[in-house]
Structures are given as C-alpha cells and as structure tokens.
Amino acid sequence: MSVSQRPLLLHLDSSPRLQQSFSRRLTQRFVDAWEQANPNSRILYRDIGRFPVPHIDELWAAAYEAEPTSRTPEMQAALTLSDRFINELVIADRYVFGIPMYNLTIPSSFKAYIDQIVRRDRTVSFQTGNPEGALKNKKLLVITTRKFSYRSDSGRAERDFQEPYLRSIFAILGVTDITFVHADHLAAEVDIQQQFLAEAEQTLDALALQW
C-alpha cells in the first residue's frame, strides 16, 4: 500500500490542561484503538491547547481580503499558519478533535483555529451565492468533555452552543459526516464522574473498530 493510500488521521487537542485533561485522555484512547484497528494508518497531531493559535489581526484580515497575486510579503507571512492548518485538513482523511466545553461552547483556542481555517477560495467558496465547502468526503469525530449533561432529556439542551455550532461551521466547510461523543457530568462526585468517563471510553472503543 502506497503512502497516498494509507488513511491519514488528524488528531487535534484543544484543552489547555495537560495531565489533568479528560478530553486529551479520551482522544488518545480513541486514536490508539483506531490505530490498532488500522495498522496501515498514519497520524498527524496538532496541539492547540499547549501551543495556542493566534487570533486574527488587521494584517491577517487585509491578507484575507486581498487577491493572492496582490498580497505583500507581509500579508503572505500573516497567512502562513492558516495555510498550514488548511493543508493539514486537506490531506487528512479523518479528523479527531478533543474539545472541552467552556461557558456553554468551545474554548477560545478552538475558535481561533476555526477563524484561521475558514478561508474564501481555500476551504469555502461563495461563487454560487451559497457556501460550498472544499473539505468533502471527510469524517470528523468530536470528543467533548462537559461538567453537566446537555442531552435532549437533561433540561439544558437549549444551552448547548457547542455541538450545533460545530456542526454548522464544519458543514459550511463541506464536512457533514460528523460524530459526537460527549463525556458528561465531569463536575460530579468522583464515582459518578468515573462512571460517565467509562461510558465514553466504551463508546469510543466500539467506534474505533468501525469508524
């Protein structure tokens, strides 16, 4: 099997916590299991929790608006990291993102990442008047960690601004095959916390065999 035929998985962590991070623990568990089930696979890792993504600034915005042929060297440099992130998304076949819930939504580190990867004529086109994503035929697994449950029967579902947003923004980029695994109730007592972590781990172990 050639390198081009071997599936490439982009594994991304966004938690600022390292050893104490539940989302890192769960993404690593899934990636290990998936890699074991797919021994010819390749893994590309990016850690935006440990190495935060810069927020876009005036120079970045100017470079974004400018035609590629008219960009100054400074503008081109401002888009270097964005281009790198986008290239990773383009070459990868599957994505596994660990995203803790902060204040009912995603961490600012992941929002900064999204702002870097949503690029006209790179990841999305508006030529038809509607967004047309370039990242088609990709699979995305989002593993979230949450202090409480926001499922439909929880009484908090309307406060979940994490999953709906992620589904919407990645659909704009062309990614519609999205699976969410939520580890809930992580602010509960240790025995309850461990119960819900174990449930998430079991779900991920089973998913790794068929995803």
PDB file of C-alpha atoms in Angstrom:
ATOM      1  CA  MET A   1       0.000   0.000   0.000  1.00  0.00           C
ATOM      2  CA  SER A   2       1.430   3.375  -1.013  1.00  0.00           C
ATOM      3  CA  VAL A   3       1.616   6.309   1.380  1.00  0.00           C
ATOM      4  CA  SER A   4      -1.176   8.039  -0.542  1.00  0.00           C
ATOM      5  CA  GLN A   5      -3.465   5.035   0.019  1.00  0.00           C
ATOM      6  CA  ARG A   6      -2.836   4.827   3.752  1.00  0.00           C
ATOM      7  CA  PRO A   7      -5.548   6.682   5.704  1.00  0.00           C
ATOM      8  CA  LEU A   8      -4.316   9.821   7.436  1.00  0.00           C
ATOM      9  CA  LEU A   9      -5.961  10.911  10.670  1.00  0.00           C
ATOM     10  CA  LEU A  10      -5.594  14.440  12.036  1.00  0.00           C
ATOM     11  CA  HIS A  11      -5.646  14.274  15.851  1.00  0.00           C
ATOM     12  CA  LEU A  12      -6.170  17.670  17.477  1.00  0.00           C
ATOM     13  CA  ASP A  13      -6.324  18.556  21.172  1.00  0.00           C
ATOM     14  CA  SER A  14      -7.547  21.951  22.347  1.00  0.00           C
ATOM     15  CA  SER A  15      -7.545  21.705  26.143  1.00  0.00           C
ATOM     16  CA  PRO A  16      -5.061  23.972  27.954  1.00  0.00           C
ATOM     17  CA  ARG A  17      -4.777  21.277  30.588  1.00  0.00           C
ATOM     18  CA  LEU A  18      -2.157  18.603  30.041  1.00  0.00           C
ATOM     19  CA  GLN A  19      -2.010  15.698  32.501  1.00  0.00           C
ATOM     20  CA  GLN A  20      -5.363  16.574  34.076  1.00  0.00           C
ATOM     21  CA  SER A  21      -7.263  16.842  30.792  1.00  0.00           C
ATOM     22  CA  PHE A  22     -10.156  14.447  30.289  1.00  0.00           C
ATOM     23  CA  SER A  23     -10.515  15.344  26.614  1.00  0.00           C
ATOM     24  CA  ARG A  24      -6.848  14.529  25.951  1.00  0.00           C
ATOM     25  CA  ARG A  25      -7.269  11.225  27.730  1.00  0.00           C
ATOM     26  CA  LEU A  26     -10.264  10.326  25.580  1.00  0.00           C
ATOM     27  CA  THR A  27      -8.833  11.422  22.229  1.00  0.00           C
ATOM     28  CA  GLN A  28      -5.639   9.479  22.889  1.00  0.00           C
ATOM     29  CA  ARG A  29      -7.601   6.392  23.866  1.00  0.00           C
ATOM     30  CA  PHE A  30      -9.601   6.546  20.638  1.00  0.00           C
ATOM     31  CA  VAL A  31      -6.585   7.225  18.420  1.00  0.00           C
ATOM     32  CA  ASP A  32      -4.665   4.327  19.986  1.00  0.00           C
ATOM     33  CA  ALA A  33      -7.611   1.973  19.440  1.00  0.00           C
ATOM     34  CA  TRP A  34      -8.230   3.203  15.897  1.00  0.00           C
ATOM     35  CA  GLU A  35      -4.552   2.894  15.013  1.00  0.00           C
ATOM     36  CA  GLN A  36      -4.524  -0.667  16.328  1.00  0.00           C
ATOM     37  CA  ALA A  37      -7.580  -1.493  14.204  1.00  0.00           C
ATOM     38  CA  ASN A  38      -5.992   0.249  11.195  1.00  0.00           C
ATOM     39  CA  PRO A  39      -2.289  -0.661  11.329  1.00  0.00           C
ATOM     40  CA  ASN A  40      -1.562   0.933   7.941  1.00  0.00           C
ATOM     41  CA  SER A  41      -2.865   4.313   9.059  1.00  0.00           C
ATOM     42  CA  ARG A  42      -0.879   7.485   9.634  1.00  0.00           C
ATOM     43  CA  ILE A  43      -1.403  10.018  12.425  1.00  0.00           C
ATOM     44  CA  LEU A  44      -0.865  13.769  12.234  1.00  0.00           C
ATOM     45  CA  TYR A  45      -1.008  15.506  15.622  1.00  0.00           C
ATOM     46  CA  ARG A  46      -1.689  19.134  16.463  1.00  0.00           C
ATOM     47  CA  ASP A  47      -1.943  20.575  19.975  1.00  0.00           C
ATOM     48  CA  ILE A  48      -3.594  23.997  20.026  1.00  0.00           C
ATOM     49  CA  GLY A  49      -4.090  23.872  23.781  1.00  0.00           C
ATOM     50  CA  ARG A  50      -0.395  23.704  24.530  1.00  0.00           C
ATOM     51  CA  PHE A  51       0.544  25.843  21.535  1.00  0.00           C
ATOM     52  CA  PRO A  52      -2.299  28.384  21.205  1.00  0.00           C
ATOM     53  CA  VAL A  53      -3.405  29.661  17.832  1.00  0.00           C
ATOM     54  CA  PRO A  54      -3.059  33.435  17.436  1.00  0.00           C
ATOM     55  CA  HIS A  55      -6.247  35.366  16.893  1.00  0.00           C
ATOM     56  CA  ILE A  56      -6.601  37.063  13.545  1.00  0.00           C
ATOM     57  CA  ASP A  57      -5.489  40.690  13.390  1.00  0.00           C
ATOM     58  CA  GLU A  58      -5.659  43.629  10.978  1.00  0.00           C
ATOM     59  CA  LEU A  59      -2.847  42.343   8.759  1.00  0.00           C
ATOM     60  CA  TRP A  60      -4.449  38.889   8.560  1.00  0.00           C
ATOM     61  CA  ALA A  61      -7.797  40.434   7.630  1.00  0.00           C
ATOM     62  CA  ALA A  62      -6.175  42.551   4.922  1.00  0.00           C
ATOM     63  CA  ALA A  63      -4.410  39.486   3.530  1.00  0.00           C
ATOM     64  CA  TYR A  64      -7.681  37.564   3.562  1.00  0.00           C
ATOM     65  CA  GLU A  65      -9.456  40.252   1.541  1.00  0.00           C
ATOM     66  CA  ALA A  66      -6.622  40.789  -0.945  1.00  0.00           C
ATOM     67  CA  GLU A  67      -6.307  38.834  -4.177  1.00  0.00           C
ATOM     68  CA  PRO A  68      -3.486  36.266  -3.858  1.00  0.00           C
ATOM     69  CA  THR A  69      -1.462  37.962  -6.607  1.00  0.00           C
ATOM     70  CA  SER A  70      -1.615  41.338  -4.858  1.00  0.00           C
ATOM     71  CA  ARG A  71      -0.559  40.215  -1.387  1.00  0.00           C
ATOM     72  CA  THR A  72       2.579  41.760   0.011  1.00  0.00           C
ATOM     73  CA  PRO A  73       5.259  39.551   1.607  1.00  0.00           C
ATOM     74  CA  GLU A  74       3.925  40.672   4.996  1.00  0.00           C
ATOM     75  CA  MET A  75       0.411  39.578   4.036  1.00  0.00           C
ATOM     76  CA  GLN A  76       1.662  36.227   2.821  1.00  0.00           C
ATOM     77  CA  ALA A  77       3.524  35.736   6.085  1.00  0.00           C
ATOM     78  CA  ALA A  78       0.374  36.571   8.056  1.00  0.00           C
ATOM     79  CA  LEU A  79      -1.427  33.659   6.368  1.00  0.00           C
ATOM     80  CA  THR A  80       1.379  31.127   6.813  1.00  0.00           C
ATOM     81  CA  LEU A  81      -0.135  29.396   9.826  1.00  0.00           C
ATOM     82  CA  SER A  82      -3.600  29.449   8.287  1.00  0.00           C
ATOM     83  CA  ASP A  83      -2.230  27.798   5.145  1.00  0.00           C
ATOM     84  CA  ARG A  84      -0.514  25.149   7.238  1.00  0.00           C
ATOM     85  CA  PHE A  85      -3.709  24.314   9.132  1.00  0.00           C
ATOM     86  CA  ILE A  86      -5.727  24.168   5.921  1.00  0.00           C
ATOM     87  CA  ASN A  87      -3.170  21.936   4.211  1.00  0.00           C
ATOM     88  CA  GLU A  88      -3.444  19.504   7.124  1.00  0.00           C
ATOM     89  CA  LEU A  89      -7.219  19.401   6.763  1.00  0.00           C
ATOM     90  CA  VAL A  90      -6.956  18.865   3.014  1.00  0.00           C
ATOM     91  CA  ILE A  91      -4.511  15.951   3.148  1.00  0.00           C
ATOM     92  CA  ALA A  92      -6.137  14.189   6.115  1.00  0.00           C
ATOM     93  CA  ASP A  93      -8.970  11.740   5.527  1.00  0.00           C
ATOM     94  CA  ARG A  94     -10.371  11.826   9.048  1.00  0.00           C
ATOM     95  CA  TYR A  95     -10.291  14.233  11.962  1.00  0.00           C
ATOM     96  CA  VAL A  96     -10.445  13.562  15.700  1.00  0.00           C
ATOM     97  CA  PHE A  97     -10.889  16.713  17.766  1.00  0.00           C
ATOM     98  CA  GLY A  98     -10.887  16.890  21.559  1.00  0.00           C
ATOM     99  CA  ILE A  99     -12.919  19.933  22.599  1.00  0.00           C
ATOM    100  CA  PRO A 100     -13.901  20.652  26.204  1.00  0.00           C
ATOM    101  CA  MET A 101     -16.996  22.756  26.777  1.00  0.00           C
ATOM    102  CA  TYR A 102     -16.199  26.216  28.137  1.00  0.00           C
ATOM    103  CA  ASN A 103     -19.045  28.567  29.027  1.00  0.00           C
ATOM    104  CA  LEU A 104     -21.578  26.529  27.038  1.00  0.00           C
ATOM    105  CA  THR A 105     -19.463  26.473  23.865  1.00  0.00           C
ATOM    106  CA  ILE A 106     -15.945  25.870  22.532  1.00  0.00           C
ATOM    107  CA  PRO A 107     -12.669  27.137  24.045  1.00  0.00           C
ATOM    108  CA  SER A 108     -11.260  30.340  22.582  1.00  0.00           C
ATOM    109  CA  SER A 109      -8.274  28.320  21.340  1.00  0.00           C
ATOM    110  CA  PHE A 110     -10.543  26.326  19.050  1.00  0.00           C
ATOM    111  CA  LYS A 111     -12.443  29.425  17.919  1.00  0.00           C
ATOM    112  CA  ALA A 112      -9.109  30.955  16.915  1.00  0.00           C
ATOM    113  CA  TYR A 113      -8.367  27.765  14.963  1.00  0.00           C
ATOM    114  CA  ILE A 114     -11.708  27.975  13.156  1.00  0.00           C
ATOM    115  CA  ASP A 115     -11.065  31.607  12.230  1.00  0.00           C
ATOM    116  CA  GLN A 116      -7.765  30.514  10.676  1.00  0.00           C
ATOM    117  CA  ILE A 117      -9.247  27.683   8.598  1.00  0.00           C
ATOM    118  CA  VAL A 118     -12.396  29.331   7.215  1.00  0.00           C
ATOM    119  CA  ARG A 119     -10.876  30.880   4.107  1.00  0.00           C
ATOM    120  CA  ARG A 120     -12.604  32.019   0.953  1.00  0.00           C
ATOM    121  CA  ASP A 121     -11.391  30.032  -2.067  1.00  0.00           C
ATOM    122  CA  ARG A 122      -9.381  27.688   0.153  1.00  0.00           C
ATOM    123  CA  THR A 123     -11.925  25.881   2.301  1.00  0.00           C
ATOM    124  CA  VAL A 124     -15.166  27.532   1.193  1.00  0.00           C
ATOM    125  CA  SER A 125     -16.438  29.181  -1.974  1.00  0.00           C
ATOM    126  CA  PHE A 126     -19.309  31.649  -2.317  1.00  0.00           C
ATOM    127  CA  GLN A 127     -19.398  31.732  -6.118  1.00  0.00           C
ATOM    128  CA  THR A 128     -22.941  30.353  -6.272  1.00  0.00           C
ATOM    129  CA  GLY A 129     -24.196  32.677  -3.548  1.00  0.00           C
ATOM    130  CA  ASN A 130     -24.294  29.861  -1.015  1.00  0.00           C
ATOM    131  CA  PRO A 131     -21.258  28.476   0.810  1.00  0.00           C
ATOM    132  CA  GLU A 132     -19.685  25.500  -0.947  1.00  0.00           C
ATOM    133  CA  GLY A 133     -17.202  23.658   1.241  1.00  0.00           C
ATOM    134  CA  ALA A 134     -13.977  22.200  -0.118  1.00  0.00           C
ATOM    135  CA  LEU A 135     -13.488  19.563   2.596  1.00  0.00           C
ATOM    136  CA  LYS A 136     -15.856  16.954   1.228  1.00  0.00           C
ATOM    137  CA  ASN A 137     -15.670  13.195   1.860  1.00  0.00           C
ATOM    138  CA  LYS A 138     -14.020  13.701   5.248  1.00  0.00           C
ATOM    139  CA  LYS A 139     -15.060  12.155   8.563  1.00  0.00           C
ATOM    140  CA  LEU A 140     -14.971  14.090  11.821  1.00  0.00           C
ATOM    141  CA  LEU A 141     -15.155  12.735  15.355  1.00  0.00           C
ATOM    142  CA  VAL A 142     -15.623  15.358  18.061  1.00  0.00           C
ATOM    143  CA  ILE A 143     -14.980  14.239  21.633  1.00  0.00           C
ATOM    144  CA  THR A 144     -16.306  16.715  24.172  1.00  0.00           C
ATOM    145  CA  THR A 145     -15.978  16.900  27.938  1.00  0.00           C
ATOM    146  CA  ARG A 146     -18.662  18.700  29.933  1.00  0.00           C
ATOM    147  CA  LYS A 147     -19.377  19.446  33.571  1.00  0.00           C
ATOM    148  CA  PHE A 148     -23.063  18.661  33.077  1.00  0.00           C
ATOM    149  CA  SER A 149     -25.271  16.924  30.538  1.00  0.00           C
ATOM    150  CA  TYR A 150     -26.845  18.899  27.720  1.00  0.00           C
ATOM    151  CA  ARG A 151     -28.681  15.995  26.104  1.00  0.00           C
ATOM    152  CA  SER A 152     -32.293  16.267  24.995  1.00  0.00           C
ATOM    153  CA  ASP A 153     -33.648  14.895  28.288  1.00  0.00           C
ATOM    154  CA  SER A 154     -31.357  16.942  30.539  1.00  0.00           C
ATOM    155  CA  GLY A 155     -33.356  20.168  30.714  1.00  0.00           C
ATOM    156  CA  ARG A 156     -30.246  22.018  29.484  1.00  0.00           C
ATOM    157  CA  ALA A 157     -30.302  21.131  25.784  1.00  0.00           C
ATOM    158  CA  GLU A 158     -31.147  24.682  24.730  1.00  0.00           C
ATOM    159  CA  ARG A 159     -27.925  25.883  26.389  1.00  0.00           C
ATOM    160  CA  ASP A 160     -25.694  23.712  24.214  1.00  0.00           C
ATOM    161  CA  PHE A 161     -23.960  26.163  21.895  1.00  0.00           C
ATOM    162  CA  GLN A 162     -21.098  23.758  21.271  1.00  0.00           C
ATOM    163  CA  GLU A 163     -22.390  20.862  19.155  1.00  0.00           C
ATOM    164  CA  PRO A 164     -24.816  22.919  16.994  1.00  0.00           C
ATOM    165  CA  TYR A 165     -22.122  25.485  16.227  1.00  0.00           C
ATOM    166  CA  LEU A 166     -19.525  22.862  15.326  1.00  0.00           C
ATOM    167  CA  ARG A 167     -21.966  21.013  13.082  1.00  0.00           C
ATOM    168  CA  SER A 168     -22.865  24.247  11.309  1.00  0.00           C
ATOM    169  CA  ILE A 169     -19.378  25.624  10.778  1.00  0.00           C
ATOM    170  CA  PHE A 170     -17.911  22.339   9.554  1.00  0.00           C
ATOM    171  CA  ALA A 171     -20.885  21.784   7.250  1.00  0.00           C
ATOM    172  CA  ILE A 172     -20.008  25.128   5.650  1.00  0.00           C
ATOM    173  CA  LEU A 173     -16.526  23.698   5.051  1.00  0.00           C
ATOM    174  CA  GLY A 174     -18.028  20.578   3.471  1.00  0.00           C
ATOM    175  CA  VAL A 175     -17.695  18.213   6.438  1.00  0.00           C
ATOM    176  CA  THR A 176     -21.087  16.649   7.141  1.00  0.00           C
ATOM    177  CA  ASP A 177     -20.104  13.159   8.339  1.00  0.00           C
ATOM    178  CA  ILE A 178     -19.713  14.167  11.980  1.00  0.00           C
ATOM    179  CA  THR A 179     -19.919  12.006  15.096  1.00  0.00           C
ATOM    180  CA  PHE A 180     -20.064  13.431  18.616  1.00  0.00           C
ATOM    181  CA  VAL A 181     -19.135  11.557  21.778  1.00  0.00           C
ATOM    182  CA  HIS A 182     -19.899  13.542  24.920  1.00  0.00           C
ATOM    183  CA  ALA A 183     -18.378  12.778  28.305  1.00  0.00           C
ATOM    184  CA  ASP A 184     -20.903  14.389  30.651  1.00  0.00           C
ATOM    185  CA  HIS A 185     -21.214  15.087  34.388  1.00  0.00           C
ATOM    186  CA  LEU A 186     -17.499  15.617  34.921  1.00  0.00           C
ATOM    187  CA  ALA A 187     -18.207  18.066  37.760  1.00  0.00           C
ATOM    188  CA  ALA A 188     -19.991  15.344  39.728  1.00  0.00           C
ATOM    189  CA  GLU A 189     -18.600  13.272  42.582  1.00  0.00           C
ATOM    190  CA  VAL A 190     -15.692  11.064  41.615  1.00  0.00           C
ATOM    191  CA  ASP A 191     -17.659   7.812  41.383  1.00  0.00           C
ATOM    192  CA  ILE A 192     -20.279   9.389  39.088  1.00  0.00           C
ATOM    193  CA  GLN A 193     -17.578  11.154  37.093  1.00  0.00           C
ATOM    194  CA  GLN A 194     -15.732   7.890  36.549  1.00  0.00           C
ATOM    195  CA  GLN A 195     -18.952   6.174  35.502  1.00  0.00           C
ATOM    196  CA  PHE A 196     -19.563   8.671  32.706  1.00  0.00           C
ATOM    197  CA  LEU A 197     -15.924   8.614  31.637  1.00  0.00           C
ATOM    198  CA  ALA A 198     -16.110   4.826  31.416  1.00  0.00           C
ATOM    199  CA  GLU A 199     -19.248   5.082  29.283  1.00  0.00           C
ATOM    200  CA  ALA A 200     -17.494   7.460  26.903  1.00  0.00           C
ATOM    201  CA  GLU A 201     -14.474   5.163  26.742  1.00  0.00           C
ATOM    202  CA  GLN A 202     -16.652   2.165  25.909  1.00  0.00           C
ATOM    203  CA  THR A 203     -18.373   4.136  23.165  1.00  0.00           C
ATOM    204  CA  LEU A 204     -15.032   5.201  21.712  1.00  0.00           C
ATOM    205  CA  ASP A 205     -13.577   1.682  21.882  1.00  0.00           C
ATOM    206  CA  ALA A 206     -16.531   0.326  19.903  1.00  0.00           C
ATOM    207  CA  LEU A 207     -16.432   3.218  17.442  1.00  0.00           C
ATOM    208  CA  ALA A 208     -12.732   2.711  16.737  1.00  0.00           C
ATOM    209  CA  LEU A 209     -13.479  -0.705  15.239  1.00  0.00           C
ATOM    210  CA  GLN A 210     -15.936   0.587  12.649  1.00  0.00           C
ATOM    211  CA  TRP A 211     -15.126   4.260  12.008  1.00  0.00           C
TER     212      TRP A 211
END
